[in-house]
PDB file of N, CA, C and O in Angstrom:
ATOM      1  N   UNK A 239      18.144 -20.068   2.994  1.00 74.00           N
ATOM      2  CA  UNK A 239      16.739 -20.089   2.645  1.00 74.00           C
ATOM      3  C   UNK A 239      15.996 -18.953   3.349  1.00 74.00           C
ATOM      4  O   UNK A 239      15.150 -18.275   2.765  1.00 74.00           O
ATOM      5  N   UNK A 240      16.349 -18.771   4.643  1.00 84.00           N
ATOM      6  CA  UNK A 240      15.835 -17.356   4.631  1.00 84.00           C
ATOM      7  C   UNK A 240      16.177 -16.691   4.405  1.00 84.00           C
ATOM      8  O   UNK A 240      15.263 -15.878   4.263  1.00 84.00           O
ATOM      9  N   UNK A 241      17.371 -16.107   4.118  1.00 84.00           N
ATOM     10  CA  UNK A 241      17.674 -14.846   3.388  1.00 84.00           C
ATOM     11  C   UNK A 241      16.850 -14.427   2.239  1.00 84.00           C
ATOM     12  O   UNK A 241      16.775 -13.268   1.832  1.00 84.00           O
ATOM     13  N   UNK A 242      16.044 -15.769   1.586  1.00 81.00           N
ATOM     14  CA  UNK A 242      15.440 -15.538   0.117  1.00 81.00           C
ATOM     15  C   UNK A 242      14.074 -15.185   1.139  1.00 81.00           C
ATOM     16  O   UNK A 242      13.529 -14.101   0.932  1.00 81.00           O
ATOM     17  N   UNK A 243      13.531 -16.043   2.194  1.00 87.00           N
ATOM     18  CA  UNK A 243      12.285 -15.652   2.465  1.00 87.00           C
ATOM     19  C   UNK A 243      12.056 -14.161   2.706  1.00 87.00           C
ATOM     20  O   UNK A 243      11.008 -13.620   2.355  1.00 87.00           O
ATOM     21  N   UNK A 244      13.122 -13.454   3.354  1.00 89.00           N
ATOM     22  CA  UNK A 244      13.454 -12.219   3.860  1.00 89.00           C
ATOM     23  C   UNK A 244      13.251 -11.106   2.980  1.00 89.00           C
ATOM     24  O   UNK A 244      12.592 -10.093   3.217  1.00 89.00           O
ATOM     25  N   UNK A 245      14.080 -11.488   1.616  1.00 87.00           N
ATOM     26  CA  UNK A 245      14.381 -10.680   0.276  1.00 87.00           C
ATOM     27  C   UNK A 245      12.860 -10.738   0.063  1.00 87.00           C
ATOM     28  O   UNK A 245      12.201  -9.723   0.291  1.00 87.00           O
ATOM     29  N   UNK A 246      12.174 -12.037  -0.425  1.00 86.00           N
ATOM     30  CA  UNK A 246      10.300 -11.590  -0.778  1.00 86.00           C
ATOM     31  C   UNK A 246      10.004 -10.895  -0.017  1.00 86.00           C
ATOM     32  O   UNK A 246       9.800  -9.795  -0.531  1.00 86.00           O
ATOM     33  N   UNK A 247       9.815 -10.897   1.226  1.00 89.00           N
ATOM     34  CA  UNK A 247       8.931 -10.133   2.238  1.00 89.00           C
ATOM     35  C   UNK A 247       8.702  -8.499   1.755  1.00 89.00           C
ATOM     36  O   UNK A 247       7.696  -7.842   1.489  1.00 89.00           O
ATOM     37  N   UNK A 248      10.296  -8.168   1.786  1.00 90.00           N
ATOM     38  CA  UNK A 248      10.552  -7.264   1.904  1.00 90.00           C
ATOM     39  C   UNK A 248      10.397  -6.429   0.454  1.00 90.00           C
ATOM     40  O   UNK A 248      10.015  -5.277   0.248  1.00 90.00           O
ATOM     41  N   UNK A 249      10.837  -7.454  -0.444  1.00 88.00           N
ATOM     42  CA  UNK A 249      10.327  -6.681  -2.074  1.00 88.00           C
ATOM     43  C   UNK A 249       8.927  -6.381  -2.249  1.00 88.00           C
ATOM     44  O   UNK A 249       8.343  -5.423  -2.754  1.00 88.00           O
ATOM     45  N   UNK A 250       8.469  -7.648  -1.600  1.00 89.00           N
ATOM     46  CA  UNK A 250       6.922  -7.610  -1.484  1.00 89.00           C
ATOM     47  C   UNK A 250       6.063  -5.941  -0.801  1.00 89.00           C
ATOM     48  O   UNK A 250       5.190  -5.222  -1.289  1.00 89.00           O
ATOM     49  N   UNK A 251       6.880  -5.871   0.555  1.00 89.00           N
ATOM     50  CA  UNK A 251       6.331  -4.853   1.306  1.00 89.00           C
ATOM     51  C   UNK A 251       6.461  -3.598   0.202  1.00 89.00           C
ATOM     52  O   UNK A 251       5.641  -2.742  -0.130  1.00 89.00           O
ATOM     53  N   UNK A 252       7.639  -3.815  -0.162  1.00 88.00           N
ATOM     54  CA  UNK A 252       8.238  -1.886  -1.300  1.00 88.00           C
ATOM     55  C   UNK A 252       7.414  -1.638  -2.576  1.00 88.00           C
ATOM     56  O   UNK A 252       7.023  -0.665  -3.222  1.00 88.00           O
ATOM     57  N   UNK A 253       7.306  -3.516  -2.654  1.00 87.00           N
ATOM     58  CA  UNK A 253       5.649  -3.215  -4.313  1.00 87.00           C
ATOM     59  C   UNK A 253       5.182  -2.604  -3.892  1.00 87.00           C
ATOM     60  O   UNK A 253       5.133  -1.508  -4.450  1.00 87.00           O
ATOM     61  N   UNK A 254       4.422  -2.773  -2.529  1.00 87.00           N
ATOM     62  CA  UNK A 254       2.781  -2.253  -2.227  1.00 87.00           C
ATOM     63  C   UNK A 254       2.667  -1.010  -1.803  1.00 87.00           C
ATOM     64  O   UNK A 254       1.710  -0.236  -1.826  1.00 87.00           O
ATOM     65  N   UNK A 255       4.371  -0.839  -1.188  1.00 88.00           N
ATOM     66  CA  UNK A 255       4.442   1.150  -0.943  1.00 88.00           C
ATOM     67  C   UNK A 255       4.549   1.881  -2.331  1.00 88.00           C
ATOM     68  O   UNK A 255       3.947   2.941  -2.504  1.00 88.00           O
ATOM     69  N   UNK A 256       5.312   1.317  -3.316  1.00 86.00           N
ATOM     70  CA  UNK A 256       5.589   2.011  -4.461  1.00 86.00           C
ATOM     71  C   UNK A 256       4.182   1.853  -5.450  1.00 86.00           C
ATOM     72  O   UNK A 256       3.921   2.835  -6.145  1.00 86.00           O
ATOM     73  N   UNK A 257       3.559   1.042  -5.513  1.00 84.00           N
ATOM     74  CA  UNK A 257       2.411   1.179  -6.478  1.00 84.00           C
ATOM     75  C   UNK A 257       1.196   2.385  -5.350  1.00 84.00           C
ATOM     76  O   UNK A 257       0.380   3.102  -5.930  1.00 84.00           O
ATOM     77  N   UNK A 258       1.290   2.389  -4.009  1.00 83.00           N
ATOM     78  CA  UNK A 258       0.205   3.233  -3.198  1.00 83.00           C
ATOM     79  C   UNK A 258       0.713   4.413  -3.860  1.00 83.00           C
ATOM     80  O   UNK A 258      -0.077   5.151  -4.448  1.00 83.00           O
ATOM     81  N   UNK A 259       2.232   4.726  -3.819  1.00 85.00           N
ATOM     82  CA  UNK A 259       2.395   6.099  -3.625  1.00 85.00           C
ATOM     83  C   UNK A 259       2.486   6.343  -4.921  1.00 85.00           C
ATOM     84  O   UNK A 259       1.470   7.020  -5.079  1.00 85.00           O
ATOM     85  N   UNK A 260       2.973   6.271  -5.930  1.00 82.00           N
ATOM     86  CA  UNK A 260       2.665   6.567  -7.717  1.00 82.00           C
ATOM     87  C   UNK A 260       1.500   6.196  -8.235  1.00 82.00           C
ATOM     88  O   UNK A 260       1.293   6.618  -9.373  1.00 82.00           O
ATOM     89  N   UNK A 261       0.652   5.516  -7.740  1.00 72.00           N
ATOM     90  CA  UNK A 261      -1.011   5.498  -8.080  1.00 72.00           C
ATOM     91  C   UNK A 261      -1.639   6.398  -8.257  1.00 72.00           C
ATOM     92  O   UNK A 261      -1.958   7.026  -7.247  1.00 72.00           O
ATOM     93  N   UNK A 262      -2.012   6.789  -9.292  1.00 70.00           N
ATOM     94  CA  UNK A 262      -3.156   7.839  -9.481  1.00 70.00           C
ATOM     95  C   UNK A 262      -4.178   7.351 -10.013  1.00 70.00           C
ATOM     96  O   UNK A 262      -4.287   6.140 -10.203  1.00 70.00           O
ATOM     97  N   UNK A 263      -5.310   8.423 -10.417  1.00 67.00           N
ATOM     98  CA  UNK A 263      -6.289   8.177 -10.402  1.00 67.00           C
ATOM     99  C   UNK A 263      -6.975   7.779 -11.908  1.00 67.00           C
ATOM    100  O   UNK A 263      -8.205   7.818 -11.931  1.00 67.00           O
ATOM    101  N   UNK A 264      -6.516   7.529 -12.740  1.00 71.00           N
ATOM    102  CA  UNK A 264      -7.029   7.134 -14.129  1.00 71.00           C
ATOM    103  C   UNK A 264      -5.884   5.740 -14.191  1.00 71.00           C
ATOM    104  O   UNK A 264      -5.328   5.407 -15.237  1.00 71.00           O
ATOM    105  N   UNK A 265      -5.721   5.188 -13.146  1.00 72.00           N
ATOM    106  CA  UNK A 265      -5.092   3.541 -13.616  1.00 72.00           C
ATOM    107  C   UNK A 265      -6.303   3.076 -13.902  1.00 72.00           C
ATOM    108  O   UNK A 265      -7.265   3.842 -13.844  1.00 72.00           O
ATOM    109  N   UNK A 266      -6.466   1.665 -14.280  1.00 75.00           N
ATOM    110  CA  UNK A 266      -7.935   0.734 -14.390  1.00 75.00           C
ATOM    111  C   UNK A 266      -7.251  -0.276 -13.440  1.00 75.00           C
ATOM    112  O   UNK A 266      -7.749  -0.365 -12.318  1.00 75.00           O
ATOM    113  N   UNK A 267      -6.664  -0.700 -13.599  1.00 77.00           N
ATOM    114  CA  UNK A 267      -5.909  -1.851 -12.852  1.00 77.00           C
ATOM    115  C   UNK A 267      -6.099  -1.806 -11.053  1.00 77.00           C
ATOM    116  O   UNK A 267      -5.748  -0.922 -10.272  1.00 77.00           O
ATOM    117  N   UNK A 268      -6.634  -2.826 -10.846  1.00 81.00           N
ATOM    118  CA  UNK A 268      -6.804  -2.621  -9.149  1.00 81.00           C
ATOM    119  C   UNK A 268      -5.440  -2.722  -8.417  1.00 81.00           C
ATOM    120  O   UNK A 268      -4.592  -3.525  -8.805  1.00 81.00           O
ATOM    121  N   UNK A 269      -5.238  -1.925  -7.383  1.00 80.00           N
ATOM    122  CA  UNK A 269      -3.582  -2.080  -6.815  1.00 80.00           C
ATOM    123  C   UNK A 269      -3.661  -3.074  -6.009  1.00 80.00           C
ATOM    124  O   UNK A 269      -3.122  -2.777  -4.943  1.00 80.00           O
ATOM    125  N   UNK A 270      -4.084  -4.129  -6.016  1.00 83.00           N
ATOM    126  CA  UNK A 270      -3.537  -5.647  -5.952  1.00 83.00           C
ATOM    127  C   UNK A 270      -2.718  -6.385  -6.787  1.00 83.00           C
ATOM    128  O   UNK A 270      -1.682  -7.029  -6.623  1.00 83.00           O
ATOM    129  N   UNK A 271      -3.872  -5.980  -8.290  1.00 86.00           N
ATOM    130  CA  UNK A 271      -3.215  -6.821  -9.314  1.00 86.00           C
ATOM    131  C   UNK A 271      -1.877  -5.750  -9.547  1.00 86.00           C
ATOM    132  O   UNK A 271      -0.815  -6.368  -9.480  1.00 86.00           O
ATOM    133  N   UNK A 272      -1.732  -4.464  -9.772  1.00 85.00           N
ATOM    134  CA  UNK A 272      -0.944  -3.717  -9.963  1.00 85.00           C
ATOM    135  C   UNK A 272       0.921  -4.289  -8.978  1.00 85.00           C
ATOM    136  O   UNK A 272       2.021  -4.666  -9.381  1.00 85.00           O
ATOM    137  N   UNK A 273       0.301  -4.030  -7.628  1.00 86.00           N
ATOM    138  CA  UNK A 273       1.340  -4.830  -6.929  1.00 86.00           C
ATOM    139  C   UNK A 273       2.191  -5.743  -7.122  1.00 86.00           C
ATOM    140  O   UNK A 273       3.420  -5.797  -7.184  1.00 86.00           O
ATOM    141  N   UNK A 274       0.990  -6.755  -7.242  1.00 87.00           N
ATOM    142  CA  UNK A 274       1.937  -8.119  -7.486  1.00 87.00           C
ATOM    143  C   UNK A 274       2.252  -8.216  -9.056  1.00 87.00           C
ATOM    144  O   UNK A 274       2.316  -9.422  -9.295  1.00 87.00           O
ATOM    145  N   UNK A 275       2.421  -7.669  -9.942  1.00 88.00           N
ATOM    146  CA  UNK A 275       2.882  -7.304 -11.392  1.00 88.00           C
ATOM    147  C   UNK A 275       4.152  -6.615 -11.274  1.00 88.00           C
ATOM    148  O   UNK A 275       4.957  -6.463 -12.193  1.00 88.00           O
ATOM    149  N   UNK A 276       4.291  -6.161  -9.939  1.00 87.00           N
ATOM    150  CA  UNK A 276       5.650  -5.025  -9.908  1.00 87.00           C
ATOM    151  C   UNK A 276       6.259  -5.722  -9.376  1.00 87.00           C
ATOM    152  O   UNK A 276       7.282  -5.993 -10.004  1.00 87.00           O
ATOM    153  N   UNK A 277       6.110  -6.531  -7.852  1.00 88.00           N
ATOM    154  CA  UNK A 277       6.608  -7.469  -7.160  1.00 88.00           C
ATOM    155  C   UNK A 277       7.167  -8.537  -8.653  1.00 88.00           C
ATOM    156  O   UNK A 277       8.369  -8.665  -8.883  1.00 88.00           O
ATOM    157  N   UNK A 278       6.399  -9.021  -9.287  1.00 89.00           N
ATOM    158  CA  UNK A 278       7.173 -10.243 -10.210  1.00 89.00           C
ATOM    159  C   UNK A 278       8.551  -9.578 -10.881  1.00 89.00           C
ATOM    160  O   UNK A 278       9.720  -9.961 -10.842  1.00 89.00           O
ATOM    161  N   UNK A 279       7.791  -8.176 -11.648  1.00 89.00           N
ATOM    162  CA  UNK A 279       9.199  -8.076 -12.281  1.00 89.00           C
ATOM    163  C   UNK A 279      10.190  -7.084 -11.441  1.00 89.00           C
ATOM    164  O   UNK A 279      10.944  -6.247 -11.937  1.00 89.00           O
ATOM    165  N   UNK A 280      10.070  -7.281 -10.503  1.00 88.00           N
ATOM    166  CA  UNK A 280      11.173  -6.717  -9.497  1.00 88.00           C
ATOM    167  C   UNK A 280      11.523  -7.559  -9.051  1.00 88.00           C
ATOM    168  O   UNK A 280      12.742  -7.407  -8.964  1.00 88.00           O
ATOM    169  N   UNK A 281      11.147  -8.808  -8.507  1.00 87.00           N
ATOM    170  CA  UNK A 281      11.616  -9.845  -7.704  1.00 87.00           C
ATOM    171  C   UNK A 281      12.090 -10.580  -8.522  1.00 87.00           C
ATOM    172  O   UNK A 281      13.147 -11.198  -8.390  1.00 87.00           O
ATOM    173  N   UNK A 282      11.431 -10.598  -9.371  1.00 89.00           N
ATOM    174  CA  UNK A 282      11.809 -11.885 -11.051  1.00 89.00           C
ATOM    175  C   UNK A 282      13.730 -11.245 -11.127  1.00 89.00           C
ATOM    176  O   UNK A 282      14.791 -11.667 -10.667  1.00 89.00           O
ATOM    177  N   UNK A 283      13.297 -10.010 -12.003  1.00 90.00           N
ATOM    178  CA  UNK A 283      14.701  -9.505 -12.262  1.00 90.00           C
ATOM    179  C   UNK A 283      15.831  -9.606 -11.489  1.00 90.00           C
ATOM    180  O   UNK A 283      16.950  -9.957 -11.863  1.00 90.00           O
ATOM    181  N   UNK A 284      15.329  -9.140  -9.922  1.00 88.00           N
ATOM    182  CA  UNK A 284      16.741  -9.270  -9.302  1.00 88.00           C
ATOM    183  C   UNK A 284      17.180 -10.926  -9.133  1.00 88.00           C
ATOM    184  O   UNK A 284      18.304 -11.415  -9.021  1.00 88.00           O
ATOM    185  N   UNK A 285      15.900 -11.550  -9.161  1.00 88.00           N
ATOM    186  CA  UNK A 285      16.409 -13.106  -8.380  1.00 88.00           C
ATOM    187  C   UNK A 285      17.372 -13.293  -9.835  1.00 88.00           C
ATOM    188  O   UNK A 285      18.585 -13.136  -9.694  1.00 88.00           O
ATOM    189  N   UNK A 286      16.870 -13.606 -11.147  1.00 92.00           N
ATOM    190  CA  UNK A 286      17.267 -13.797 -12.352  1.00 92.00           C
ATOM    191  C   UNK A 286      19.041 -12.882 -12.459  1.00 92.00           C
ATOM    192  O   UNK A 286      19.873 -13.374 -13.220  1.00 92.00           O
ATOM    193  N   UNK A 287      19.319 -11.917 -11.843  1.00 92.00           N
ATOM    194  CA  UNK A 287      20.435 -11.008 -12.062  1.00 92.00           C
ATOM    195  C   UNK A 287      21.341 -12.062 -10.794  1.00 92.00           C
ATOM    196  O   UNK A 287      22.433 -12.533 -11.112  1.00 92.00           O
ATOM    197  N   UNK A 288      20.906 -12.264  -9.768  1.00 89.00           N
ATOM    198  CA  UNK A 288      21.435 -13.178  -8.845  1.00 89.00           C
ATOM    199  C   UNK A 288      21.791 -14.255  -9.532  1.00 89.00           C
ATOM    200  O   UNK A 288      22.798 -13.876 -10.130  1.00 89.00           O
ATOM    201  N   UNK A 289      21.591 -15.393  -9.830  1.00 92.00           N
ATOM    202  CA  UNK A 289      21.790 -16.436 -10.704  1.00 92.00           C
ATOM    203  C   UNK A 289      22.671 -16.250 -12.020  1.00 92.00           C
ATOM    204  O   UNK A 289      23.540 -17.100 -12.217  1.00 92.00           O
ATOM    205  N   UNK A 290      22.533 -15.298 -12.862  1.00 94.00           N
ATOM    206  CA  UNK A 290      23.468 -14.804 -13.558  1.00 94.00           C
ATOM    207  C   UNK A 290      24.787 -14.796 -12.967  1.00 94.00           C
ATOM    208  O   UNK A 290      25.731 -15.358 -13.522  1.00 94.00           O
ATOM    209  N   UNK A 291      24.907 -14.134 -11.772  1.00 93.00           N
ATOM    210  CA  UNK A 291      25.990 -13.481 -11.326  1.00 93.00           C
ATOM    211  C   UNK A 291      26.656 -14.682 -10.770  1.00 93.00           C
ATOM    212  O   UNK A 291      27.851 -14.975 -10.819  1.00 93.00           O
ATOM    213  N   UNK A 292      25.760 -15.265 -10.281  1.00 92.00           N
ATOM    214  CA  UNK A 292      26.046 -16.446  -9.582  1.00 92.00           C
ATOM    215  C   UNK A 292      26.883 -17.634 -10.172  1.00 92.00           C
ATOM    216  O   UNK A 292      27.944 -18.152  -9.823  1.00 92.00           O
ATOM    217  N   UNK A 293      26.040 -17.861 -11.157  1.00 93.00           N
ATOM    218  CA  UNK A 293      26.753 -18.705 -12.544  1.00 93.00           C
ATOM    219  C   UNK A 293      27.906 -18.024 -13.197  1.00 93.00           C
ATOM    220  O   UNK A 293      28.494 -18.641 -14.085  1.00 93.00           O
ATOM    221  N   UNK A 294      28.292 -16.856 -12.874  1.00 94.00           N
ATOM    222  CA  UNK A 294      29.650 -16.368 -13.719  1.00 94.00           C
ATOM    223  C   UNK A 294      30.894 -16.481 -12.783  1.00 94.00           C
ATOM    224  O   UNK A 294      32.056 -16.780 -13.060  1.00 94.00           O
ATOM    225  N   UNK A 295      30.212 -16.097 -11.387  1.00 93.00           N
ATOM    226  CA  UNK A 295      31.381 -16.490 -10.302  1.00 93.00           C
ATOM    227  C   UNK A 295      31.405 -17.947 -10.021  1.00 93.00           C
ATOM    228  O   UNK A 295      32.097 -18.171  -9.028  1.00 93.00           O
ATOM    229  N   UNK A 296      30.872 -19.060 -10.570  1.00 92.00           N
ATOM    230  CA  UNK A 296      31.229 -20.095 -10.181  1.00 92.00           C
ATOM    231  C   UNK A 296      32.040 -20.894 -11.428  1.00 92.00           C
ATOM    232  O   UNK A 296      32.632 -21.959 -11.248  1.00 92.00           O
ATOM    233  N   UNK A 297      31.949 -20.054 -12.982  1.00 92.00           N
ATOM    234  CA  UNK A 297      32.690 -20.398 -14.023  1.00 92.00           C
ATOM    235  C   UNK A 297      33.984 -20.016 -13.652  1.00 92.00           C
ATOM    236  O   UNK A 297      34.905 -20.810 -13.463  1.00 92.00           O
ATOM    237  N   UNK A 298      34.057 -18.758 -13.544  1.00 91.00           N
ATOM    238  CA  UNK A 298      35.625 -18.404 -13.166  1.00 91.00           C
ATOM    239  C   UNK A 298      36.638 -18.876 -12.192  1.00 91.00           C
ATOM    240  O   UNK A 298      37.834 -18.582 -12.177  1.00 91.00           O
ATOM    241  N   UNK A 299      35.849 -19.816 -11.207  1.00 85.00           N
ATOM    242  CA  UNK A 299      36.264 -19.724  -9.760  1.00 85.00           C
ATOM    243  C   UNK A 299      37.481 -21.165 -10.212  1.00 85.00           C
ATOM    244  O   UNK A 299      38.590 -21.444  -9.757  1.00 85.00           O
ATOM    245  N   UNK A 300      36.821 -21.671 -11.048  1.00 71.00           N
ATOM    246  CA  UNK A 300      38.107 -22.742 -11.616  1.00 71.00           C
ATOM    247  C   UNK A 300      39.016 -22.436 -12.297  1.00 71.00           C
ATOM    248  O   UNK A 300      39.851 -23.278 -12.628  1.00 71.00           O
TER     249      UNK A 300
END
């Protein structure tokens, strides 16, 4: 369970560097909401690719 708390933190922290530093100046979107939109489908995807993977190594494992 922390390893997952760890993984947010940290995806969390790389949203908020990666939307500062590719932000320019004709977005509309405030880089809050921007953030946490990148955080979902970055965090979404990998957790979702985890579980996939997860569920294929536990089909085979029998």
């Amino acid at each position: 369970m922390s390893e997952l708390v760890v993984f947010l933190v940290l995806t969390a922290f790389i949203s908020v560097v990666h939307v500062s530093v590719t932000r320019t100046a004709d977005r509309k979107d405030g880089l809050h909401r921007e953030a946490r939109r990148y955080f979902l489908s970055a965090a979404g995807g990998m957790l979702l690719l985890g579980l996939i993977i997860e569920a294929i190594a536990q089909l085979f494992q029998y």
